[in-house]
């Protein structure tokens, strides 16, 4: 009984009944809860984009011109379902960050789309808010909005659900990751997000300012940047840069810091200096 009550406290009777209806949810026994968990797992594993977004004849979303875009044309892409509304202050605050991330991600991977799912109260408000966005949308008042809200258990907005090319859900916490990392949060995989978290921890040990021989005019400030070209290695950098705002000059941390772990150099055998691909006598 402890197991049953524990499960009910975590999930709640009303939610179980809402999701599975009275017949499937009752009785609330360990065996029944295990069966429901197995059903849910099977649904997730068999999920496709069509099973998420198609409902009867509603097999399309709309673009900025109001034209229909078939869901079948979006299969194989990374999709972000964006739940939002104009009346919601946090939604309005989050929108510019999402737009910035969207353009950056699209520049790297054109197989990425955002679909706006509105909780606005009327067509004119929807139109006004959607006019600020560069992506796709469900038509205002579309019944799929309610279905998707239940499916993904959307309890507050803004919310963003990431669906991968296979059609399976990657994360329901994409908004949180975008807020923390911007475009660098993409792709929204567990492995990639773990790497970002490790980088954030590593960055805490970096100095706030450095002087560097490649830019003697000013100190370089540790700065979060969406994307840049490093003036040292000429490679594209993301997230962290040592930056001079006056000169628009960037150095990737591995170029700006003369630490062994960042430059690729290691102290090998005494009397030797090891660079990226060769060791030389000191």
Coordinates of N, CA and C in Angstrom, one line a residue, residues 35-276:
X35 N 1.4 -1.3 -15.2 CA 0.8 -1.4 -16.5 C 0.7 -0.1 -17.2
X36 N 0.3 0.9 -16.5 CA 0.2 2.3 -17.1 C 1.5 2.8 -17.5
X37 N 2.5 2.5 -16.6 CA 3.9 3.0 -16.9 C 4.4 2.3 -18.2
X38 N 4.1 1.0 -18.4 CA 4.5 0.3 -19.6 C 3.8 0.9 -20.8
X39 N 2.5 1.2 -20.7 CA 1.8 1.8 -21.8 C 2.4 3.1 -22.2
X40 N 2.7 3.9 -21.2 CA 3.3 5.3 -21.5 C 4.7 5.1 -22.1
X41 N 5.5 4.2 -21.7 CA 6.8 3.9 -22.3 C 6.7 3.5 -23.8
X42 N 5.7 2.6 -24.0 CA 5.5 2.1 -25.4 C 5.0 3.3 -26.3
X43 N 4.2 4.2 -25.8 CA 3.7 5.3 -26.5 C 4.9 6.2 -26.9
X44 N 5.8 6.5 -25.9 CA 7.0 7.3 -26.2 C 7.9 6.7 -27.2
X45 N 8.1 5.4 -27.2 CA 9.0 4.8 -28.1 C 8.5 4.7 -29.5
X46 N 7.1 4.7 -29.6 CA 6.5 4.6 -31.0 C 6.1 6.0 -31.5
X47 N 6.4 7.0 -30.7 CA 5.9 8.3 -31.1 C 6.5 8.8 -32.4
X48 N 5.7 9.4 -33.3 CA 6.2 10.0 -34.5 C 5.7 11.5 -34.5
X49 N 6.2 12.3 -35.4 CA 5.7 13.7 -35.5 C 4.3 13.7 -35.9
X50 N 3.9 12.8 -36.8 CA 2.5 12.7 -37.2 C 1.6 12.4 -36.0
X51 N 2.0 11.4 -35.2 CA 1.2 11.1 -34.0 C 1.0 12.2 -33.0
X52 N 2.0 13.1 -33.0 CA 1.9 14.3 -32.1 C 1.1 15.4 -32.7
X53 N 1.2 15.7 -34.0 CA 0.7 16.9 -34.6 C -0.6 16.7 -35.5
X54 N -0.8 15.5 -35.9 CA -1.9 15.2 -36.8 C -3.1 14.8 -36.0
X55 N -4.3 15.4 -36.2 CA -5.5 15.0 -35.5 C -6.6 15.1 -36.6
X56 N -7.0 13.9 -37.1 CA -8.0 13.9 -38.1 C -7.6 14.6 -39.4
X57 N -8.4 15.6 -39.8 CA -8.1 16.4 -41.0 C -7.1 17.5 -40.7
X58 N -6.8 17.7 -39.4 CA -5.9 18.8 -39.1 C -4.5 18.2 -39.2
X59 N -3.9 18.2 -40.3 CA -2.6 17.6 -40.6 C -1.6 18.6 -41.1
X60 N -1.8 19.9 -40.6 CA -0.9 21.0 -41.1 C -0.7 22.0 -40.0
X61 N 0.3 22.8 -40.2 CA 0.5 24.0 -39.4 C 0.5 25.2 -40.4
X62 N 0.7 26.4 -39.9 CA 0.7 27.5 -40.9 C 2.0 28.3 -40.8
X63 N 2.4 28.9 -41.9 CA 3.6 29.7 -41.9 C 3.2 31.2 -41.8
X64 N 4.1 32.1 -41.9 CA 3.9 33.5 -41.7 C 2.9 34.1 -42.7
X65 N 2.8 33.5 -43.9 CA 1.9 34.1 -44.9 C 0.5 33.5 -44.7
X66 N 0.3 32.6 -43.7 CA -1.0 32.0 -43.5 C -1.2 30.7 -44.4
X67 N -0.2 30.3 -45.1 CA -0.3 29.1 -46.0 C -0.1 27.9 -45.1
X68 N -0.7 26.8 -45.5 CA -0.6 25.5 -44.8 C 0.7 24.8 -45.1
X69 N 1.3 24.3 -44.1 CA 2.5 23.5 -44.2 C 2.2 22.1 -43.6
X70 N 2.2 21.1 -44.5 CA 1.9 19.8 -44.0 C 2.8 19.3 -43.0
X71 N 2.3 18.6 -42.0 CA 3.1 18.0 -41.0 C 4.1 17.0 -41.6
X72 N 3.7 16.3 -42.7 CA 4.6 15.3 -43.3 C 5.8 16.0 -43.9
X73 N 5.7 17.3 -44.2 CA 6.9 18.0 -44.7 C 7.9 18.4 -43.6
X74 N 7.5 18.2 -42.4 CA 8.3 18.5 -41.2 C 9.0 17.3 -40.7
X75 N 8.6 16.1 -41.2 CA 9.2 14.9 -40.6 C 10.7 14.8 -40.9
X76 N 11.4 14.4 -39.9 CA 12.9 14.3 -40.0 C 13.6 15.6 -39.6
X77 N 12.8 16.6 -39.1 CA 13.4 17.8 -38.6 C 13.4 17.9 -37.1
X78 N 14.2 18.8 -36.6 CA 14.2 19.1 -35.1 C 13.0 20.1 -34.9
X79 N 12.1 19.8 -34.1 CA 10.9 20.6 -33.9 C 10.8 21.1 -32.5
X80 N 10.6 22.4 -32.3 CA 10.4 22.9 -31.0 C 8.9 23.4 -30.9
X81 N 8.1 22.8 -30.0 CA 6.8 23.2 -29.7 C 6.8 24.3 -28.7
X82 N 6.4 25.5 -29.1 CA 6.5 26.7 -28.2 C 5.2 27.1 -27.7
X83 N 4.9 26.9 -26.4 CA 3.6 27.2 -25.8 C 3.8 28.6 -25.2
X84 N 2.9 29.6 -25.6 CA 3.1 30.9 -25.2 C 1.8 31.7 -25.4
X85 N 1.8 33.0 -24.9 CA 0.7 33.9 -25.1 C 1.1 35.3 -24.8
X86 N 0.5 36.3 -25.5 CA 0.9 37.7 -25.4 C 0.6 38.2 -24.0
X87 N -0.5 37.8 -23.3 CA -0.9 38.3 -22.0 C 0.0 37.9 -20.9
X88 N 0.9 37.0 -21.2 CA 1.8 36.4 -20.2 C 3.2 37.2 -20.2
X89 N 3.5 37.9 -19.1 CA 4.7 38.7 -19.1 C 6.0 37.9 -19.2
X90 N 6.1 36.7 -18.6 CA 7.3 35.9 -18.8 C 7.4 35.4 -20.3
X91 N 6.3 35.2 -21.0 CA 6.4 34.8 -22.4 C 6.9 36.0 -23.2
X92 N 6.5 37.2 -22.9 CA 7.0 38.3 -23.7 C 8.5 38.6 -23.4
X93 N 8.9 38.3 -22.2 CA 10.3 38.4 -21.8 C 11.2 37.4 -22.5
X94 N 10.6 36.2 -22.6 CA 11.4 35.1 -23.2 C 11.5 35.1 -24.7
X95 N 10.5 35.7 -25.4 CA 10.4 35.7 -26.8 C 11.7 36.3 -27.5
X96 N 12.2 37.4 -27.1 CA 13.4 37.9 -27.8 C 14.6 37.0 -27.7
X97 N 14.8 36.3 -26.6 CA 15.8 35.3 -26.5 C 15.6 34.1 -27.4
X98 N 14.4 33.7 -27.5 CA 14.0 32.6 -28.4 C 14.3 32.9 -29.8
X99 N 13.9 34.1 -30.2 CA 14.1 34.6 -31.6 C 15.6 34.6 -31.9
X100 N 16.3 35.2 -31.0 CA 17.8 35.2 -31.3 C 18.4 33.8 -31.4
X101 N 18.0 32.9 -30.5 CA 18.4 31.5 -30.6 C 18.0 30.8 -31.9
X102 N 16.7 31.1 -32.3 CA 16.2 30.5 -33.5 C 17.0 30.9 -34.7
X103 N 17.3 32.1 -34.9 CA 18.1 32.6 -36.1 C 19.5 31.9 -36.0
X104 N 20.1 31.9 -34.9 CA 21.4 31.3 -34.8 C 21.4 29.8 -35.1
X105 N 20.4 29.1 -34.6 CA 20.3 27.6 -34.8 C 20.0 27.4 -36.3
X106 N 19.1 28.2 -36.9 CA 18.7 28.0 -38.3 C 19.9 28.2 -39.2
X107 N 20.8 29.1 -38.8 CA 22.0 29.4 -39.6 C 22.9 28.2 -39.6
X108 N 22.9 27.4 -38.5 CA 23.7 26.2 -38.4 C 23.0 24.9 -39.0
X109 N 21.7 24.9 -38.7 CA 20.9 23.7 -39.1 C 19.6 24.1 -39.6
X110 N 19.4 24.1 -40.9 CA 18.1 24.6 -41.5 C 17.0 23.6 -41.2
X111 N 17.3 22.4 -40.8 CA 16.3 21.4 -40.5 C 15.8 21.6 -39.0
X112 N 15.5 22.8 -38.7 CA 15.0 23.2 -37.3 C 13.8 24.1 -37.5
X113 N 12.7 23.8 -36.8 CA 11.5 24.6 -36.9 C 10.9 24.8 -35.5
X114 N 10.3 26.0 -35.3 CA 9.6 26.2 -34.1 C 8.1 26.4 -34.5
X115 N 7.2 25.8 -33.7 CA 5.8 25.9 -33.9 C 5.2 26.6 -32.7
X116 N 4.6 27.7 -32.9 CA 3.9 28.5 -31.8 C 2.5 27.9 -31.5
X117 N 2.3 27.6 -30.3 CA 1.0 27.1 -29.8 C 0.5 28.1 -28.8
X118 N -0.6 28.8 -29.2 CA -1.0 30.0 -28.5 C -2.1 29.7 -27.4
X119 N -1.9 30.4 -26.3 CA -3.0 30.5 -25.3 C -3.6 31.8 -25.2
X120 N -3.5 32.6 -26.4 CA -4.1 33.9 -26.4 C -5.7 33.8 -26.4
X121 N -6.3 34.8 -26.0 CA -7.8 34.8 -25.8 C -8.6 35.1 -27.0
X122 N -8.0 35.7 -28.1 CA -8.8 36.0 -29.3 C -7.9 36.1 -30.5
X123 N -8.5 36.1 -31.6 CA -7.7 36.0 -32.9 C -6.8 37.3 -33.1
X124 N -7.3 38.4 -32.7 CA -6.5 39.7 -32.9 C -5.3 39.7 -32.1
X125 N -5.4 39.2 -30.8 CA -4.2 39.2 -29.9 C -3.2 38.1 -30.4
X126 N -3.8 37.0 -30.9 CA -2.9 36.0 -31.5 C -2.1 36.6 -32.7
X127 N -2.9 37.2 -33.6 CA -2.2 37.8 -34.8 C -1.1 38.8 -34.4
X128 N -1.4 39.6 -33.4 CA -0.5 40.7 -33.0 C 0.8 40.0 -32.5
X129 N 0.6 39.0 -31.6 CA 1.8 38.4 -31.0 C 2.6 37.6 -32.0
X130 N 1.9 36.9 -32.8 CA 2.5 36.0 -33.9 C 3.3 36.9 -34.9
X131 N 2.8 38.1 -35.1 CA 3.5 39.0 -36.0 C 4.9 39.2 -35.6
X132 N 5.3 39.1 -34.3 CA 6.6 39.3 -33.9 C 7.5 38.1 -34.1
X133 N 6.9 36.9 -34.5 CA 7.7 35.7 -34.5 C 8.0 35.3 -36.0
X134 N 9.2 34.6 -36.2 CA 9.6 34.3 -37.5 C 9.3 32.8 -37.9
X135 N 8.5 32.1 -37.1 CA 8.4 30.7 -37.4 C 6.9 30.3 -37.7
X136 N 6.7 29.0 -37.5 CA 5.4 28.4 -37.8 C 4.4 28.5 -36.6
X137 N 3.2 28.1 -36.8 CA 2.2 28.2 -35.7 C 1.0 27.2 -36.0
X138 N 0.4 26.8 -34.9 CA -0.9 26.2 -35.0 C -1.9 27.3 -35.2
X139 N -2.9 27.2 -36.1 CA -4.0 28.2 -36.2 C -4.6 28.5 -34.9
X140 N -5.0 29.7 -34.7 CA -5.7 30.1 -33.4 C -6.9 29.3 -33.2
X141 N -7.1 28.8 -32.0 CA -8.3 28.1 -31.7 C -8.3 26.6 -32.1
X142 N -7.1 26.2 -32.6 CA -7.0 24.8 -33.1 C -7.1 23.8 -31.9
X143 N -8.0 22.8 -32.0 CA -8.2 21.9 -30.9 C -7.0 21.1 -30.5
X144 N -6.0 21.0 -31.4 CA -4.7 20.3 -31.1 C -4.0 21.0 -29.9
X145 N -4.2 22.3 -29.7 CA -3.6 23.0 -28.6 C -3.9 22.3 -27.3
X146 N -5.2 22.0 -27.0 CA -5.6 21.3 -25.8 C -5.0 19.9 -25.7
X147 N -5.0 19.2 -26.9 CA -4.4 17.8 -26.9 C -3.0 17.8 -26.6
X148 N -2.2 18.8 -27.1 CA -0.8 18.8 -26.9 C -0.5 19.3 -25.5
X149 N -1.3 20.2 -24.9 CA -1.1 20.6 -23.5 C -1.3 19.4 -22.6
X150 N -2.2 18.6 -22.8 CA -2.4 17.4 -22.0 C -1.3 16.4 -22.2
X151 N -1.0 16.2 -23.5 CA 0.1 15.1 -23.8 C 1.4 15.5 -23.1
X152 N 1.8 16.7 -23.2 CA 3.1 17.1 -22.6 C 3.0 17.7 -21.2
X153 N 1.8 17.6 -20.6 CA 1.6 18.1 -19.2 C 2.1 19.5 -19.0
X154 N 1.6 20.4 -19.9 CA 2.0 21.8 -19.9 C 1.2 22.5 -18.7
X155 N 1.9 22.8 -17.7 CA 1.2 23.4 -16.5 C 1.5 24.9 -16.4
X156 N 2.4 25.5 -17.2 CA 2.7 26.9 -17.2 C 3.4 27.3 -18.5
X157 N 3.3 28.6 -18.8 CA 3.9 29.1 -20.0 C 4.8 30.3 -19.6
X158 N 5.8 30.5 -20.4 CA 6.2 29.8 -21.7 C 6.8 28.4 -21.4
X159 N 6.6 27.6 -22.3 CA 7.1 26.2 -22.3 C 7.6 25.8 -23.7
X160 N 8.6 25.0 -23.7 CA 9.1 24.6 -25.0 C 9.5 23.1 -25.0
X161 N 8.9 22.3 -25.9 CA 9.1 20.9 -26.0 C 9.9 20.6 -27.2
X162 N 11.0 19.9 -27.1 CA 11.9 19.6 -28.2 C 11.6 18.2 -28.7
X163 N 11.3 18.0 -30.0 CA 11.1 16.7 -30.6 C 12.2 16.5 -31.7
X164 N 12.8 15.4 -31.6 CA 13.9 15.1 -32.5 C 13.5 14.6 -33.9
X165 N 14.5 14.4 -34.8 CA 14.2 14.0 -36.1 C 13.4 12.7 -36.2
X166 N 13.5 11.8 -35.2 CA 12.8 10.5 -35.2 C 11.3 10.7 -34.8
X167 N 11.0 11.9 -34.3 CA 9.6 12.1 -33.9 C 9.4 11.9 -32.4
X168 N 10.5 11.4 -31.7 CA 10.4 11.2 -30.3 C 10.7 12.5 -29.5
X169 N 10.1 12.6 -28.3 CA 10.4 13.7 -27.5 C 11.8 13.7 -26.9
X170 N 12.6 14.8 -27.1 CA 13.9 14.8 -26.5 C 13.9 15.4 -25.1
X171 N 13.2 16.5 -24.9 CA 13.1 17.1 -23.6 C 11.8 18.0 -23.6
X172 N 11.2 18.1 -22.4 CA 10.1 19.0 -22.2 C 10.6 20.3 -21.5
X173 N 11.9 20.3 -21.2 CA 12.5 21.5 -20.5 C 13.4 22.3 -21.4
X174 N 13.0 22.4 -22.7 CA 13.8 23.1 -23.7 C 13.9 24.6 -23.3
X175 N 12.8 25.1 -22.8 CA 12.8 26.6 -22.4 C 13.8 26.9 -21.4
X176 N 13.9 26.0 -20.4 CA 14.9 26.2 -19.3 C 16.3 26.2 -19.9
X177 N 16.6 25.2 -20.8 CA 17.9 25.1 -21.4 C 18.2 26.4 -22.3
X178 N 17.2 26.8 -23.1 CA 17.4 28.0 -23.9 C 17.6 29.3 -23.1
X179 N 17.0 29.3 -22.0 CA 17.2 30.5 -21.1 C 18.6 30.5 -20.5
X180 N 19.1 29.3 -20.2 CA 20.4 29.2 -19.6 C 21.5 29.3 -20.6
X181 N 21.3 28.7 -21.8 CA 22.5 28.6 -22.8 C 22.2 29.3 -24.1
X182 N 21.0 29.8 -24.4 CA 20.7 30.3 -25.7 C 20.8 29.3 -26.8
X183 N 21.3 29.7 -27.9 CA 21.4 28.7 -29.1 C 22.3 27.6 -28.8
X184 N 23.3 27.8 -27.9 CA 24.2 26.7 -27.5 C 23.5 25.5 -26.9
X185 N 22.3 25.7 -26.5 CA 21.5 24.5 -25.9 C 21.2 23.5 -27.0
X186 N 21.2 23.9 -28.3 CA 20.9 23.0 -29.4 C 22.1 22.2 -29.8
X187 N 22.0 20.9 -30.1 CA 20.8 20.1 -30.0 C 20.5 19.7 -28.5
X188 N 19.3 19.5 -28.3 CA 18.8 19.4 -26.9 C 19.0 17.9 -26.4
X189 N 20.1 17.3 -26.6 CA 20.4 16.0 -26.2 C 21.0 16.0 -24.8
X190 N 20.8 14.9 -24.1 CA 21.4 14.8 -22.7 C 22.9 14.9 -22.7
X191 N 23.5 14.3 -23.7 CA 25.0 14.3 -23.8 C 25.5 15.8 -24.0
X192 N 24.8 16.5 -25.0 CA 25.2 17.9 -25.3 C 25.0 18.8 -24.1
X193 N 23.9 18.7 -23.4 CA 23.6 19.5 -22.3 C 24.5 19.2 -21.1
X194 N 24.9 18.0 -21.0 CA 25.9 17.7 -19.9 C 27.3 18.4 -20.2
X195 N 27.6 18.4 -21.5 CA 28.9 19.1 -21.9 C 28.8 20.6 -21.6
X196 N 27.6 21.2 -21.8 CA 27.4 22.6 -21.5 C 27.6 22.8 -20.0
X197 N 27.0 22.0 -19.2 CA 27.1 22.1 -17.8 C 28.5 22.0 -17.3
X198 N 29.2 21.1 -17.9 CA 30.7 20.9 -17.5 C 31.5 22.2 -17.9
X199 N 31.1 22.8 -19.1 CA 31.8 24.0 -19.5 C 31.5 25.1 -18.6
X200 N 30.2 25.2 -18.1 CA 29.9 26.3 -17.2 C 30.7 26.2 -15.9
X201 N 30.9 24.9 -15.4 CA 31.6 24.7 -14.2 C 33.1 25.1 -14.4
X202 N 33.6 24.7 -15.6 CA 35.0 25.1 -15.9 C 35.2 26.6 -16.0
X203 N 34.2 27.3 -16.5 CA 34.3 28.7 -16.7 C 34.4 29.5 -15.4
X204 N 33.9 28.9 -14.3 CA 34.0 29.5 -13.0 C 35.4 29.7 -12.6
X205 N 36.3 28.9 -13.1 CA 37.7 29.0 -12.7 C 38.5 29.9 -13.6
X206 N 37.9 30.4 -14.6 CA 38.7 31.3 -15.5 C 38.7 32.7 -14.9
X207 N 39.8 33.5 -15.2 CA 39.8 34.9 -14.7 C 38.8 35.8 -15.5
X208 N 38.4 36.8 -14.9 CA 37.4 37.7 -15.5 C 38.1 38.6 -16.6
X209 N 39.4 38.9 -16.4 CA 40.1 39.7 -17.4 C 41.4 39.1 -17.7
X210 N 41.9 39.2 -18.9 CA 43.3 38.8 -19.3 C 43.9 39.8 -20.2
X211 N 45.2 39.9 -20.2 CA 46.0 40.6 -21.2 C 46.6 39.6 -22.1
X212 N 46.6 39.9 -23.4 CA 47.1 38.9 -24.4 C 47.9 39.6 -25.5
X213 N 48.9 39.0 -25.9 CA 49.9 39.5 -26.9 C 49.2 39.8 -28.2
X214 N 48.1 39.1 -28.5 CA 47.4 39.3 -29.8 C 46.5 40.6 -29.8
X215 N 46.3 41.1 -28.6 CA 45.5 42.3 -28.5 C 46.0 43.1 -27.2
X216 N 47.0 43.9 -27.5 CA 47.7 44.7 -26.4 C 47.0 46.0 -26.0
X217 N 46.0 46.4 -26.9 CA 45.4 47.7 -26.6 C 44.5 47.7 -25.4
X218 N 43.8 46.6 -25.1 CA 42.9 46.6 -24.0 C 42.9 45.2 -23.4
X219 N 42.4 45.2 -22.1 CA 42.2 43.9 -21.5 C 41.0 43.2 -22.2
X220 N 41.1 41.9 -22.2 CA 40.0 41.1 -22.7 C 39.1 40.6 -21.5
X221 N 37.8 40.8 -21.7 CA 36.8 40.5 -20.6 C 36.2 39.1 -20.9
X222 N 36.1 38.3 -19.9 CA 35.3 37.0 -20.1 C 33.9 37.3 -20.3
X223 N 33.3 36.9 -21.4 CA 32.0 37.4 -21.9 C 31.3 36.2 -22.5
X224 N 30.0 36.1 -22.2 CA 29.1 35.1 -22.9 C 28.7 35.7 -24.3
X225 N 29.0 34.9 -25.3 CA 28.7 35.3 -26.7 C 27.9 34.2 -27.4
X226 N 27.0 34.6 -28.2 CA 26.2 33.6 -29.0 C 27.1 32.9 -29.9
X227 N 27.8 33.6 -30.8 CA 28.7 33.0 -31.7 C 29.7 34.0 -32.2
X228 N 31.0 33.6 -32.5 CA 32.0 34.6 -32.9 C 33.1 33.8 -33.6
X229 N 33.9 34.5 -34.3 CA 35.1 34.0 -35.0 C 36.3 34.4 -34.1
X230 N 37.1 33.4 -33.6 CA 38.2 33.7 -32.8 C 39.3 34.3 -33.6
X231 N 39.9 35.5 -33.1 CA 40.9 36.1 -33.8 C 42.3 35.4 -33.7
X232 N 42.3 34.4 -32.8 CA 43.5 33.6 -32.7 C 43.6 32.4 -33.6
X233 N 42.6 31.5 -33.4 CA 42.7 30.2 -34.2 C 41.8 30.3 -35.4
X234 N 41.0 31.4 -35.5 CA 40.1 31.6 -36.7 C 38.9 30.6 -36.7
X235 N 38.7 29.9 -35.7 CA 37.6 28.9 -35.6 C 36.4 29.6 -35.0
X236 N 35.2 29.1 -35.3 CA 34.0 29.6 -34.7 C 33.9 29.2 -33.2
X237 N 33.6 30.2 -32.4 CA 33.4 29.9 -31.0 C 32.0 30.2 -30.5
X238 N 31.6 29.6 -29.4 CA 30.2 29.7 -28.9 C 30.3 29.8 -27.4
X239 N 29.3 30.5 -26.8 CA 29.1 30.6 -25.4 C 30.1 31.5 -24.7
X240 N 31.4 31.2 -24.6 CA 32.3 31.9 -23.9 C 33.4 32.5 -24.8
X241 N 33.8 33.8 -24.5 CA 34.8 34.4 -25.2 C 35.6 35.4 -24.3
X242 N 36.8 35.6 -24.5 CA 37.5 36.7 -23.9 C 37.5 37.9 -25.0
X243 N 36.7 38.9 -24.6 CA 36.2 39.8 -25.6 C 36.6 41.3 -25.3
X244 N 36.9 42.0 -26.4 CA 37.1 43.5 -26.3 C 36.0 44.1 -27.0
X245 N 35.1 44.8 -26.3 CA 33.9 45.4 -26.9 C 34.3 46.6 -27.8
X246 N 35.4 47.4 -27.3 CA 35.8 48.5 -28.1 C 36.3 48.2 -29.5
X247 N 37.0 47.0 -29.6 CA 37.6 46.6 -30.9 C 36.8 45.5 -31.5
X248 N 35.8 44.9 -30.9 CA 35.1 43.8 -31.4 C 36.1 42.6 -31.7
X249 N 36.8 42.3 -30.7 CA 37.9 41.3 -30.8 C 37.6 40.2 -29.8
X250 N 37.6 39.0 -30.4 CA 37.3 37.8 -29.6 C 38.5 36.8 -29.6
X251 N 38.7 36.2 -28.4 CA 39.6 35.0 -28.3 C 38.9 33.9 -27.6
X252 N 38.9 32.7 -28.2 CA 38.4 31.6 -27.6 C 39.2 31.3 -26.3
X253 N 38.5 30.8 -25.2 CA 39.3 30.5 -24.0 C 40.6 29.7 -24.2
X254 N 40.5 28.8 -25.1 CA 41.7 28.0 -25.3 C 42.9 28.8 -25.9
X255 N 42.6 29.9 -26.5 CA 43.6 30.8 -27.1 C 44.0 31.9 -26.1
X256 N 43.0 32.3 -25.3 CA 43.2 33.4 -24.5 C 44.0 33.0 -23.2
X257 N 43.8 31.8 -22.7 CA 44.4 31.4 -21.5 C 45.6 30.6 -21.7
X258 N 46.6 30.9 -21.0 CA 47.9 30.1 -21.2 C 48.0 29.0 -20.2
X259 N 46.9 28.4 -20.0 CA 46.9 27.2 -19.1 C 47.1 26.0 -19.9
X260 N 47.7 25.0 -19.3 CA 48.0 23.8 -20.0 C 46.7 23.1 -20.6
X261 N 45.7 23.1 -19.8 CA 44.5 22.4 -20.2 C 43.7 23.1 -21.3
X262 N 43.9 24.4 -21.4 CA 43.1 25.1 -22.4 C 43.9 25.3 -23.7
X263 N 45.2 25.4 -23.6 CA 46.0 25.6 -24.8 C 46.3 24.4 -25.5
X264 N 46.1 23.2 -24.9 CA 46.5 22.0 -25.5 C 47.9 21.6 -25.1
X265 N 48.6 22.5 -24.4 CA 50.0 22.2 -24.0 C 50.0 21.4 -22.7
X266 N 51.0 20.6 -22.5 CA 51.1 19.8 -21.3 C 52.6 19.8 -20.9
X267 N 52.8 19.8 -19.6 CA 54.2 19.6 -19.1 C 54.5 18.2 -19.1
X268 N 55.3 17.8 -20.0 CA 55.7 16.4 -20.1 C 56.9 16.1 -19.3
X269 N 57.8 15.3 -19.9 CA 59.0 15.0 -19.2 C 59.8 16.3 -18.9
X270 N 60.5 16.4 -17.8 CA 61.3 17.6 -17.5 C 62.3 17.9 -18.6
X271 N 62.3 19.2 -19.0 CA 63.1 19.7 -20.1 C 62.5 19.7 -21.4
X272 N 61.2 19.2 -21.5 CA 60.5 19.2 -22.7 C 59.2 20.0 -22.6
X273 N 58.7 20.6 -23.7 CA 57.4 21.3 -23.8 C 56.6 20.6 -24.8
X274 N 55.4 20.2 -24.5 CA 54.5 19.5 -25.4 C 53.4 20.4 -25.8
X275 N 53.3 20.7 -27.1 CA 52.2 21.4 -27.7 C 51.1 20.5 -28.2
X276 N 50.3 21.0 -29.1 CA 49.1 20.2 -29.5 C 49.6 18.8 -30.1

